[in-house]
Short mmCIF file of N, CA and C in Angstrom, two decimals:
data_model
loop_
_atom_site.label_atom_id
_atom_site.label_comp_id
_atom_site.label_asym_id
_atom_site.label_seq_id
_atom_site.Cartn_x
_atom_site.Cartn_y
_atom_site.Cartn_z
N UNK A 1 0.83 -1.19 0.00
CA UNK A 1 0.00 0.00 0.00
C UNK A 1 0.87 1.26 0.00
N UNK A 2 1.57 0.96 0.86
CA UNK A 2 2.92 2.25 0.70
C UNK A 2 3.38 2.36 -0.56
N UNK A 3 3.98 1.57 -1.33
CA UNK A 3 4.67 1.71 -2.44
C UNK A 3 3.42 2.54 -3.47
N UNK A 4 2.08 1.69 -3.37
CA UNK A 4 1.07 2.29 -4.16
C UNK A 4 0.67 3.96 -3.62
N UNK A 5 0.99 4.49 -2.44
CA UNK A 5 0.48 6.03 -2.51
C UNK A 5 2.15 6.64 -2.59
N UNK A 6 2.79 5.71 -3.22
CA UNK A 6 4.35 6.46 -3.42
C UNK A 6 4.89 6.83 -4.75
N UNK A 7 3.90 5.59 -5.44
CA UNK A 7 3.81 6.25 -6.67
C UNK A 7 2.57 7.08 -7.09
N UNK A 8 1.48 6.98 -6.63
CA UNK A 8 0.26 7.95 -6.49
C UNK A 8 0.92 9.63 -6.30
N UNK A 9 1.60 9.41 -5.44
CA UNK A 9 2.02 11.04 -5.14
C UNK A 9 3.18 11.11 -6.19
N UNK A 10 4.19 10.30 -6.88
CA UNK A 10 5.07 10.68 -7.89
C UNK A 10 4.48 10.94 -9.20
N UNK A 11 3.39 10.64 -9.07
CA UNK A 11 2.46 10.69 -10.51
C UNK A 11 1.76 12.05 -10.34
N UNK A 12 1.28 12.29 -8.90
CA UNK A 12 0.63 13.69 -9.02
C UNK A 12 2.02 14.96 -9.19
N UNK A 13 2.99 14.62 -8.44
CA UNK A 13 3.99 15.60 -8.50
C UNK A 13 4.98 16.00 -9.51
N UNK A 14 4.84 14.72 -10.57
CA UNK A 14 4.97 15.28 -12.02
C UNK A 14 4.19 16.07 -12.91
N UNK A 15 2.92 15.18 -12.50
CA UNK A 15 1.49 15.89 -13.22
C UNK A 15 2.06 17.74 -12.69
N UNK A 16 1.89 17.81 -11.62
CA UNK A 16 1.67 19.15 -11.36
C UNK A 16 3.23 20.46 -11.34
N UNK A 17 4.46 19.29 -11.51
CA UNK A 17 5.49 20.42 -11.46
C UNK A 17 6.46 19.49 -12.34
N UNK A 18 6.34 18.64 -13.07
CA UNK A 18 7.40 18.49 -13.63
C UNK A 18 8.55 17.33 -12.94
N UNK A 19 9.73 17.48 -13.84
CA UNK A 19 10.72 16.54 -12.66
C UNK A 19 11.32 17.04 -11.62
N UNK A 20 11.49 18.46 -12.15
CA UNK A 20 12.20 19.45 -10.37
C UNK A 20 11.19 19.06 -9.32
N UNK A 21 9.90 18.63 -9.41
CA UNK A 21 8.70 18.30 -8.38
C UNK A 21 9.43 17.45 -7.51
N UNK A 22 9.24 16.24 -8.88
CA UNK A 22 9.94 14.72 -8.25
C UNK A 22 10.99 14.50 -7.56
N UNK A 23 10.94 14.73 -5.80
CA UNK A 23 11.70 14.87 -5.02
C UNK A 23 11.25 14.09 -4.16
N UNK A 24 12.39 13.49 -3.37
CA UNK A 24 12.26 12.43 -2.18
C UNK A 24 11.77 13.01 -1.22
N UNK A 25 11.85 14.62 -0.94
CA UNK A 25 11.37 15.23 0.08
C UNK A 25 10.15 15.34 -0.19
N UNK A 26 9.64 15.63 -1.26
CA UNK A 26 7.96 15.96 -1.52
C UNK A 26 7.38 14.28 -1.78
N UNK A 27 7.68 13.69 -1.88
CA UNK A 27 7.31 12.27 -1.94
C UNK A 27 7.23 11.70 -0.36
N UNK A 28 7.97 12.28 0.57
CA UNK A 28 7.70 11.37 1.45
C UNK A 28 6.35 12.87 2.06
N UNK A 29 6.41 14.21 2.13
CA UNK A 29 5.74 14.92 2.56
C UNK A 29 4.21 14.69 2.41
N UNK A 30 4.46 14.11 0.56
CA UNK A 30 2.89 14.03 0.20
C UNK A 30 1.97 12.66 0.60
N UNK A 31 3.22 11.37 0.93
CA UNK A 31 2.55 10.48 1.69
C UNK A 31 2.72 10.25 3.38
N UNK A 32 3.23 10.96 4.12
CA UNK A 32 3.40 11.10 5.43
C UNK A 32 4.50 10.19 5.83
N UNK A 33 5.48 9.57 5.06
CA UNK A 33 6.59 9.49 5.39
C UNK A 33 7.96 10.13 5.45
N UNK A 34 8.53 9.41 6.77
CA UNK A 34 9.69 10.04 6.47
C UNK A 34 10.47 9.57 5.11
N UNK A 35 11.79 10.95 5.11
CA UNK A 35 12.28 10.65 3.74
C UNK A 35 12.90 9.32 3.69
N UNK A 36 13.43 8.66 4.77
CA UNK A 36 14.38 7.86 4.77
C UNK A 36 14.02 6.65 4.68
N UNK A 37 12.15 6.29 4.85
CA UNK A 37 11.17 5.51 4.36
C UNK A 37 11.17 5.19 2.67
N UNK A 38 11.59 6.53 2.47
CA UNK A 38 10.96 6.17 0.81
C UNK A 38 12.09 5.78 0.29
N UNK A 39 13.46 5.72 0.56
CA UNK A 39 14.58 5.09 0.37
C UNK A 39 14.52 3.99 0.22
N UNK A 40 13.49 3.45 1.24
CA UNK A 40 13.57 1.53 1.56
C UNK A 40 12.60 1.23 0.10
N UNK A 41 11.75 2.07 -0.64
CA UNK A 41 11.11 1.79 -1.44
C UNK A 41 11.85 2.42 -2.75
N UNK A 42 12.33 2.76 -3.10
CA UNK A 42 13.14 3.60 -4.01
C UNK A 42 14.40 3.63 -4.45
N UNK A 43 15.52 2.98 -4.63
CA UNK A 43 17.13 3.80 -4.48
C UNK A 43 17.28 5.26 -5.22
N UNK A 44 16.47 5.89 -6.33
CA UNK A 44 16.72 7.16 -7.04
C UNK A 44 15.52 7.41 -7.85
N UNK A 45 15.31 8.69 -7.87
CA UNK A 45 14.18 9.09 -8.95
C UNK A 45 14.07 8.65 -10.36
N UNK A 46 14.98 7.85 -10.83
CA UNK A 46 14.90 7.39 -11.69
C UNK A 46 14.25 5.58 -11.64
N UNK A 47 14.39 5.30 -10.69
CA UNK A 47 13.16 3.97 -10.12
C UNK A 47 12.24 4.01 -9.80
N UNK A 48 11.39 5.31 -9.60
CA UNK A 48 10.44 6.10 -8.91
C UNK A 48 9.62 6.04 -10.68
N UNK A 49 10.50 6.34 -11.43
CA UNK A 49 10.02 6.90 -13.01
C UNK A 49 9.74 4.75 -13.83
N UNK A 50 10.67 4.69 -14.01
CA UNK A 50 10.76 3.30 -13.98
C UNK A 50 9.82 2.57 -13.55
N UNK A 51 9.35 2.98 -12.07
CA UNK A 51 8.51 1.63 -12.12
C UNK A 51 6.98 2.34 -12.33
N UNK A 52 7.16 3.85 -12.57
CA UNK A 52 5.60 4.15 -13.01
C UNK A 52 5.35 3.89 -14.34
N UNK A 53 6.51 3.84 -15.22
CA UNK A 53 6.34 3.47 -16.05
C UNK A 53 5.85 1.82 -16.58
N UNK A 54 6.69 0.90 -15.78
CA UNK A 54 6.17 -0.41 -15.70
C UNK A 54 4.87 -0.65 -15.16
N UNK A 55 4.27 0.34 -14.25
CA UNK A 55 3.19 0.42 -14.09
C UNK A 55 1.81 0.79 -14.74
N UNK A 56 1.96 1.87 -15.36
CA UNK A 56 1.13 2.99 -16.55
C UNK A 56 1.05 2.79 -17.56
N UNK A 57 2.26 2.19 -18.30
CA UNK A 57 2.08 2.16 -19.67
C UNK A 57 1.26 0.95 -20.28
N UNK A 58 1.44 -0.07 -19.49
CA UNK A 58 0.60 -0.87 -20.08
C UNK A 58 -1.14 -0.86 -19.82
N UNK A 59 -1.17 0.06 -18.72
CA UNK A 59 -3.03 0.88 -18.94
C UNK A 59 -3.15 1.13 -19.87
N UNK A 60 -1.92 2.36 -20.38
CA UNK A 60 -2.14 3.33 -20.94
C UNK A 60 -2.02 2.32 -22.63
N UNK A 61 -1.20 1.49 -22.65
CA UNK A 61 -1.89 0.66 -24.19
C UNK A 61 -3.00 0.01 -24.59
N UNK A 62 -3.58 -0.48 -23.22
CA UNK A 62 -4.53 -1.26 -23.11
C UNK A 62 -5.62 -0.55 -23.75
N UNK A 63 -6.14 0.78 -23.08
CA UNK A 63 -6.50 1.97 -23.67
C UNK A 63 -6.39 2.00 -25.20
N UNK A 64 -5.34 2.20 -25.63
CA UNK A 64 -5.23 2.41 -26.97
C UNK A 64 -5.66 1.32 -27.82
N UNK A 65 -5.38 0.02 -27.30
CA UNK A 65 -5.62 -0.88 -28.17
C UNK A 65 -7.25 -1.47 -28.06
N UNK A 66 -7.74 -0.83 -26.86
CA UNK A 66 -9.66 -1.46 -27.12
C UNK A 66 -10.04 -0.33 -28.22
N UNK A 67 -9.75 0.80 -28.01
CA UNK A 67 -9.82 1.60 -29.16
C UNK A 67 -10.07 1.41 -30.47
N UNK A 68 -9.11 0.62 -30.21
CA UNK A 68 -8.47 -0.17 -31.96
C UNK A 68 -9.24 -1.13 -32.72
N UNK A 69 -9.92 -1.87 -31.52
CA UNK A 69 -10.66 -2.86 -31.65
C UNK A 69 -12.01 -2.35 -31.84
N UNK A 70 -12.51 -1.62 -31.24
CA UNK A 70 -13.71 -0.84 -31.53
C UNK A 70 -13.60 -0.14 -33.12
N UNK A 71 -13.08 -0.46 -33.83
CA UNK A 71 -12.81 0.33 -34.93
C UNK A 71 -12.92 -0.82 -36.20
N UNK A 72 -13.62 -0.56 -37.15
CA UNK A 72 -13.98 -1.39 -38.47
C UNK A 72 -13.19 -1.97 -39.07
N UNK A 73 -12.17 -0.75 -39.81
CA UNK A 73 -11.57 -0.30 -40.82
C UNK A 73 -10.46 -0.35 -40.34
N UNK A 74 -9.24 -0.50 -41.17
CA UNK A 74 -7.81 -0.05 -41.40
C UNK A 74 -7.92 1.18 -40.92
N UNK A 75 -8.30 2.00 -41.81
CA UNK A 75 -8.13 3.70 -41.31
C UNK A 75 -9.08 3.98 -40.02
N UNK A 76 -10.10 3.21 -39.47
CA UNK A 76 -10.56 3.98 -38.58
C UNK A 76 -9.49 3.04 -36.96
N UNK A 77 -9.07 2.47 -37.62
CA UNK A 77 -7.96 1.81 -36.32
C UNK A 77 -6.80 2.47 -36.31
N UNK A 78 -6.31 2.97 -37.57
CA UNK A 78 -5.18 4.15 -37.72
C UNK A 78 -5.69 5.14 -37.04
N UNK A 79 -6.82 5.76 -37.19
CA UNK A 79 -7.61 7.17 -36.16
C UNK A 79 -8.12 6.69 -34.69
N UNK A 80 -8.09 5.90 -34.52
CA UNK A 80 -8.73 5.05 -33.09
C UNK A 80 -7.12 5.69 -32.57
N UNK A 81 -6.01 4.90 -32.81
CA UNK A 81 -4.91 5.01 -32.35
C UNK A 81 -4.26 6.46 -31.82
N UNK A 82 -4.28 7.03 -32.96
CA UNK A 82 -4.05 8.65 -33.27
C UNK A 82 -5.22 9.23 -31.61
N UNK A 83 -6.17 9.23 -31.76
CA UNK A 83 -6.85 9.81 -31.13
C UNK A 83 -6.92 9.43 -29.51
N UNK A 84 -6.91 8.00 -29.70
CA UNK A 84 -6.78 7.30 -28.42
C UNK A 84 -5.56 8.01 -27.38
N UNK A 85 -4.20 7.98 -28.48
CA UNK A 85 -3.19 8.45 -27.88
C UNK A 85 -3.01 10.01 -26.91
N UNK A 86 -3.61 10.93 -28.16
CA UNK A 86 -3.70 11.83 -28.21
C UNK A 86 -4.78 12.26 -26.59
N UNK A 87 -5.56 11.92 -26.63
CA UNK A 87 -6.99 11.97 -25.57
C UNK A 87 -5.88 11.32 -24.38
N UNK A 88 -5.17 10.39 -24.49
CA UNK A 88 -4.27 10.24 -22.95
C UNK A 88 -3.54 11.39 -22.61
N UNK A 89 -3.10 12.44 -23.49
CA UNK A 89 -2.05 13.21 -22.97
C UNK A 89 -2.73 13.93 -21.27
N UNK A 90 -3.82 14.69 -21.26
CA UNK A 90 -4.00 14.82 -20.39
C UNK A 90 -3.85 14.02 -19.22
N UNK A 91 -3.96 12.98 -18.98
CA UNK A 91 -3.86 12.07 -17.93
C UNK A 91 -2.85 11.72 -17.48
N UNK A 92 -2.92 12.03 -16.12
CA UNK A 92 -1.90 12.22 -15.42
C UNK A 92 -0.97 11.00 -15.42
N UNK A 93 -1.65 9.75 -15.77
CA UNK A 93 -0.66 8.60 -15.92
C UNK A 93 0.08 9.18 -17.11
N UNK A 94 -0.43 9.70 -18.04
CA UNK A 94 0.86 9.70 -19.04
C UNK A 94 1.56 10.89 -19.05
N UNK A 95 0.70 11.57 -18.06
CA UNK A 95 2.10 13.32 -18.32
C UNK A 95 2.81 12.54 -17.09
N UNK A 96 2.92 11.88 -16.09
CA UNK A 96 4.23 11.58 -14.86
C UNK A 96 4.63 10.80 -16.27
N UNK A 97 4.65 10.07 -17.06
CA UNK A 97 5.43 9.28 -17.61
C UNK A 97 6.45 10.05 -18.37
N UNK A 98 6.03 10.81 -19.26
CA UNK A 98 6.58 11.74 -20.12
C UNK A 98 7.23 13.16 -19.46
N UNK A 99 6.68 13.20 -18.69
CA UNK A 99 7.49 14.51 -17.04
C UNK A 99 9.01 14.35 -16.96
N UNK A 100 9.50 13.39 -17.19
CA UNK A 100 11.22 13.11 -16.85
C UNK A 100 11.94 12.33 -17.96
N UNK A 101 12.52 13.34 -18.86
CA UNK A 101 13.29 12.99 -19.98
C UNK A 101 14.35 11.74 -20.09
N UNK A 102 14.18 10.72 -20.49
CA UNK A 102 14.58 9.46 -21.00
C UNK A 102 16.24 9.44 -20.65
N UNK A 103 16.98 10.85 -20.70
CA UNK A 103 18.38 10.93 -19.99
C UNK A 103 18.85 11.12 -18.78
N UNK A 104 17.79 10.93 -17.77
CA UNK A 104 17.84 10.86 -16.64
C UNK A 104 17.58 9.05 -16.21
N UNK A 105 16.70 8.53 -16.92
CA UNK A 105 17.31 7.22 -16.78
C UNK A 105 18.34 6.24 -16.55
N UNK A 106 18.92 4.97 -16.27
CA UNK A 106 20.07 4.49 -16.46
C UNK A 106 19.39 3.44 -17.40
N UNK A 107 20.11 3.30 -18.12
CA UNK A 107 19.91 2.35 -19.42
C UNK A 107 19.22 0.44 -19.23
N UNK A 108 19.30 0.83 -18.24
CA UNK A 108 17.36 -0.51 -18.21
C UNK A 108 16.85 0.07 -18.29
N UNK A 109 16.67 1.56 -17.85
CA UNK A 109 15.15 1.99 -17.43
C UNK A 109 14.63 2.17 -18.87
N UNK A 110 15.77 2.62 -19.68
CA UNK A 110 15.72 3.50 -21.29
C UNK A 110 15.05 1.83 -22.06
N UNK A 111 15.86 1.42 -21.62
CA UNK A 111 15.47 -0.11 -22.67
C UNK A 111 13.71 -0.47 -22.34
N UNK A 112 13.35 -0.17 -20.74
CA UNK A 112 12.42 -0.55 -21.15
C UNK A 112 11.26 0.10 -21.56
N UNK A 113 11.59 1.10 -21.30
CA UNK A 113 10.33 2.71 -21.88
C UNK A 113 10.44 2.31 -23.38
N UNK A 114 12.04 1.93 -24.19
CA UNK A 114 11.47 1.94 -25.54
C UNK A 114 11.00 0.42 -25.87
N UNK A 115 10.91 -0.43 -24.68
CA UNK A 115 10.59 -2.02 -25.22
C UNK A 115 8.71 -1.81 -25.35
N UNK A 116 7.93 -0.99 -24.47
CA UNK A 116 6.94 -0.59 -24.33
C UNK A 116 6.36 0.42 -25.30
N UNK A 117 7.18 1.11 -26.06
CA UNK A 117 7.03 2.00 -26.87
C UNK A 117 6.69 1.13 -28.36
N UNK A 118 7.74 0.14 -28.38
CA UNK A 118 7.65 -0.89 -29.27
C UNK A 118 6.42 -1.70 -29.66
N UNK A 119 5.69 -2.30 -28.17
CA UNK A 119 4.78 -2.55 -28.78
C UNK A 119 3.45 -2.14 -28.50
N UNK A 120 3.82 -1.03 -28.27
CA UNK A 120 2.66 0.80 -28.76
C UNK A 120 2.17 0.32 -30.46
N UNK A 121 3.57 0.40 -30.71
CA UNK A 121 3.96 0.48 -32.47
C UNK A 121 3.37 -0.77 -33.52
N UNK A 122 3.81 -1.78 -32.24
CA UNK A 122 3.75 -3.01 -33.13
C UNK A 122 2.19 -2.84 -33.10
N UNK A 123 0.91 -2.37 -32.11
CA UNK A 123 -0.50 -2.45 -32.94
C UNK A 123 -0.90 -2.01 -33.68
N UNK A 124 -0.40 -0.77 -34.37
CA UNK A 124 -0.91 -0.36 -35.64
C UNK A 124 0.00 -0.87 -36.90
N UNK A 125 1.06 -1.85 -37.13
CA UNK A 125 1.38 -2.21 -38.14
C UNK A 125 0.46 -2.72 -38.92
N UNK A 126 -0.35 -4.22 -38.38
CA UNK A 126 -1.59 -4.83 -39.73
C UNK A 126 -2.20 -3.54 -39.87
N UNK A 127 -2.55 -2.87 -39.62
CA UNK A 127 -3.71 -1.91 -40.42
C UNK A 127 -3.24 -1.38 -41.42
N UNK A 128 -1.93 -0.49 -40.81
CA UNK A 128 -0.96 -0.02 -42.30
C UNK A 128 -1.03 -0.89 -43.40
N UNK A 129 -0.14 -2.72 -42.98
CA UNK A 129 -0.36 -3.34 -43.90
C UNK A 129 -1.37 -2.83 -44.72
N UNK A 130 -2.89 -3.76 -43.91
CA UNK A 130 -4.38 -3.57 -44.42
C UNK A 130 -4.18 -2.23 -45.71
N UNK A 131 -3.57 -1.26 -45.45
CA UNK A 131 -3.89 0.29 -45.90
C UNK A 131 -3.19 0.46 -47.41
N UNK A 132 -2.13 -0.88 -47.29
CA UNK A 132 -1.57 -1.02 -48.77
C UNK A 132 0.00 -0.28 -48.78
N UNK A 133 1.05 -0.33 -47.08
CA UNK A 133 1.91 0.54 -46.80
C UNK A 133 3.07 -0.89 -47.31
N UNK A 134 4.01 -0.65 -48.12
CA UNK A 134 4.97 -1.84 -48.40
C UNK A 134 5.91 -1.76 -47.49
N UNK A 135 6.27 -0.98 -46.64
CA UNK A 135 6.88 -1.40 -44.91
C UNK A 135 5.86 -0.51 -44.13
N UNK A 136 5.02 -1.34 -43.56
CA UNK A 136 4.23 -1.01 -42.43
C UNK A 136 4.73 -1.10 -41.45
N UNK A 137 6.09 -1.72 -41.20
CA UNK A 137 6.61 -1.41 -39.76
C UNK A 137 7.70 -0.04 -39.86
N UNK A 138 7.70 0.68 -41.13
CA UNK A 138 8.57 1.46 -40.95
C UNK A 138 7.44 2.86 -40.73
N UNK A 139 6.55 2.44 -41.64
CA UNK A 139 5.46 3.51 -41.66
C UNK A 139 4.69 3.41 -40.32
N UNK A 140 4.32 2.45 -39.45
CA UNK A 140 3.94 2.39 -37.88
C UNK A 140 5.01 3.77 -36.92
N UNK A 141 6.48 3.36 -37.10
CA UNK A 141 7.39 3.90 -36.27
C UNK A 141 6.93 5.68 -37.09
N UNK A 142 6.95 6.16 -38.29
CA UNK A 142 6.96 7.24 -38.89
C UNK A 142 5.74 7.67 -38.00
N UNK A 143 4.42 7.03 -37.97
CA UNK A 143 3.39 7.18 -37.67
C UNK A 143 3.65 7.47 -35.84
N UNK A 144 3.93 7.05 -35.02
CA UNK A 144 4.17 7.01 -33.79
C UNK A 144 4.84 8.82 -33.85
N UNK A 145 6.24 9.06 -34.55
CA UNK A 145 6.87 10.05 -34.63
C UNK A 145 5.96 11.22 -34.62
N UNK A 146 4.65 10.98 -35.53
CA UNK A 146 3.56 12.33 -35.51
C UNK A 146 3.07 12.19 -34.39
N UNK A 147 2.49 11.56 -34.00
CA UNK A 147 1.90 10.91 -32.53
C UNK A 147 2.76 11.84 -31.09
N UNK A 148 3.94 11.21 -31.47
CA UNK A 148 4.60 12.19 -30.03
C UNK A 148 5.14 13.50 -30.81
N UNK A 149 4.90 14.14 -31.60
CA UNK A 149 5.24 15.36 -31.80
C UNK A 149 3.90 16.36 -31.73
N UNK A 150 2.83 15.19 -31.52
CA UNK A 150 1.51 16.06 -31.26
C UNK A 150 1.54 16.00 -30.34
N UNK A 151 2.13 15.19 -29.17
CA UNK A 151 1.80 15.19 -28.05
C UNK A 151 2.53 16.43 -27.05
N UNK A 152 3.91 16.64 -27.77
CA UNK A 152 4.32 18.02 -27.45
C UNK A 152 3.37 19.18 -27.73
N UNK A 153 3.34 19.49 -28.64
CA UNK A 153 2.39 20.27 -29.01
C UNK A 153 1.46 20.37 -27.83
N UNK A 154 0.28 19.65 -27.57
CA UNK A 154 -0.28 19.69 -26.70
C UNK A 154 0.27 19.83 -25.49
N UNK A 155 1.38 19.62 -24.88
CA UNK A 155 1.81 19.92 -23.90
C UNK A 155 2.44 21.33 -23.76
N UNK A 156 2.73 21.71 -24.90
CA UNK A 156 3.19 22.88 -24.99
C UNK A 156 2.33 24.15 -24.79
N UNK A 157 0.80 23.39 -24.90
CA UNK A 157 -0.36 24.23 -24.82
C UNK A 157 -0.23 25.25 -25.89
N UNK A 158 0.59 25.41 -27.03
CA UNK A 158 0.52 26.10 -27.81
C UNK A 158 -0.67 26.93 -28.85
N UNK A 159 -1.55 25.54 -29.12
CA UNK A 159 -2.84 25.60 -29.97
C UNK A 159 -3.70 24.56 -28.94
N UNK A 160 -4.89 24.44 -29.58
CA UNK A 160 -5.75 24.34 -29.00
C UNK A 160 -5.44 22.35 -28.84
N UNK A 161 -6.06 21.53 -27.71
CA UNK A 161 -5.67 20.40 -28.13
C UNK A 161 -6.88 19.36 -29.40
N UNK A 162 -7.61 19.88 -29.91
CA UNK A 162 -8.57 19.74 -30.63
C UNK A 162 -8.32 19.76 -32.10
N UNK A 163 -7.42 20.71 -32.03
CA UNK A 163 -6.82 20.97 -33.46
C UNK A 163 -5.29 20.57 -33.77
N UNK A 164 -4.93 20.53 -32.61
CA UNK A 164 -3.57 19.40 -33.21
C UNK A 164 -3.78 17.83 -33.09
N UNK A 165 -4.87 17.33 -32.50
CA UNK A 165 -5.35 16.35 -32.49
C UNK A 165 -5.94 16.08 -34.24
N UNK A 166 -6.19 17.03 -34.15
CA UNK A 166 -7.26 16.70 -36.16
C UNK A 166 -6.02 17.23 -36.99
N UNK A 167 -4.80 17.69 -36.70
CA UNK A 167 -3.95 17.98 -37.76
C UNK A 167 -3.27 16.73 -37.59
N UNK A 168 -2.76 15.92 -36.62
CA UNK A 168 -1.87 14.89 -36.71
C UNK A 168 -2.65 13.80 -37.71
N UNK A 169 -3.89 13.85 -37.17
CA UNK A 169 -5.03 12.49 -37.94
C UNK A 169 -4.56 12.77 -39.30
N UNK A 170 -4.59 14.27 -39.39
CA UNK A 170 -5.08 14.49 -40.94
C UNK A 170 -3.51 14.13 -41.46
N UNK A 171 -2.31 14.33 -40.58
CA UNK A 171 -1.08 13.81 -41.50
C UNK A 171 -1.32 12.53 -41.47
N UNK A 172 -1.81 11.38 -40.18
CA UNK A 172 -1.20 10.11 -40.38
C UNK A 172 -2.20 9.80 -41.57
N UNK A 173 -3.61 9.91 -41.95
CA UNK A 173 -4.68 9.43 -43.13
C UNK A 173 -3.98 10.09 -44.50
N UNK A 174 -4.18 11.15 -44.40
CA UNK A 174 -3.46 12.01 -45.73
C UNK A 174 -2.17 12.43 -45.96
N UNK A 175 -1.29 12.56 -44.73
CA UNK A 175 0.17 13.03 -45.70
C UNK A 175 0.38 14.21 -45.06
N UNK A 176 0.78 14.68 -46.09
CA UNK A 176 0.86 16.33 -45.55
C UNK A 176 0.49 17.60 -46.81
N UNK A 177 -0.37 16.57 -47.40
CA UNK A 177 -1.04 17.31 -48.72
C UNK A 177 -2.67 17.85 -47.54
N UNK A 178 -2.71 17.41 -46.47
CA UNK A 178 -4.03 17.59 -45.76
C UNK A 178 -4.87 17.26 -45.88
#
């Protein structure tokens, strides 16, 4: 139960400040331990990230992929995906995930954010196939690339998230002819 409101509060304290948040001091403050408690659960903020990630991401595909399944068509499982993704950014499982840049990791942690990322990717390959793409696994990974560059966007709060949501769709269906 400890470990679970330890990552509960590392998930809100990214959500709400980022990785300067993600501190052993505000982690033990926000669950009423001492700091030297969260040690016995933790060795570094980068295991803190790690295991929310081993934790979240596979919601957070699960998500994407009933999506997918709810969807007819090749292209409406290509837009299931797109959108599915897109509609997680808000959620706080996936902004703590994306809150602490991949170089703060030590290289398990990196291996396994991109082993998970992988097979993000690997569900929209058959559809591409389906779509008539002669490397659908290269066009999946291209496709992912719009995916997290919308997802900046939206984080960036730049434009609205409604409309970079319908501009990414409109690159992964059409291109960039629109």
């Amino acid at each position: 139960m400890q470990r679970a409101a330890l990552l509960d509060a590392a998930r809100s304290l990214l959500s709400e400040g980022g990785t300067e948040a993600l501190t052993f001091p505000a982690l033990a403050e926000r669950t009423g331990l001492a700091r030297s408690s969260v040690y016995e659960y933790f060795r570094s903020r980068a295991a803190v990230v790690e295991e929310l990630c081993e934790v979240d991401f596979p919601v957070w595909a699960a998500e994407v992929a009933a999506a997918m399944e709810r969807a007819v068509s090749a292209e409406g499982k290509v837009e299931a995906y797109v959108r599915q993704q897109l509609a997680l950014v808000g959620d706080r499982r996936h902004r703590a995930v994306v809150a602490i840049s991949a170089s703060e990791l030590d290289t398990g942690a990196r291996e396994k954010i991109r082993a998970a990322h992988g097979g993000l990717v690997a569900m929209i390959v058959e559809a591409l196939g389906e779509m008539g793409h002669e490397q659908p696994r290269l066009a999946a990974m291209l496709l992912q690339g719009v995916v997290d560059a919308a997802v900046r966007r939206i984080e960036l709060g730049a434009e609205e998230p409604a409309a970079v949501t319908e501009a990414a769709l409109g690159m992964a269906l059409r291109g960039v002819k629109g």
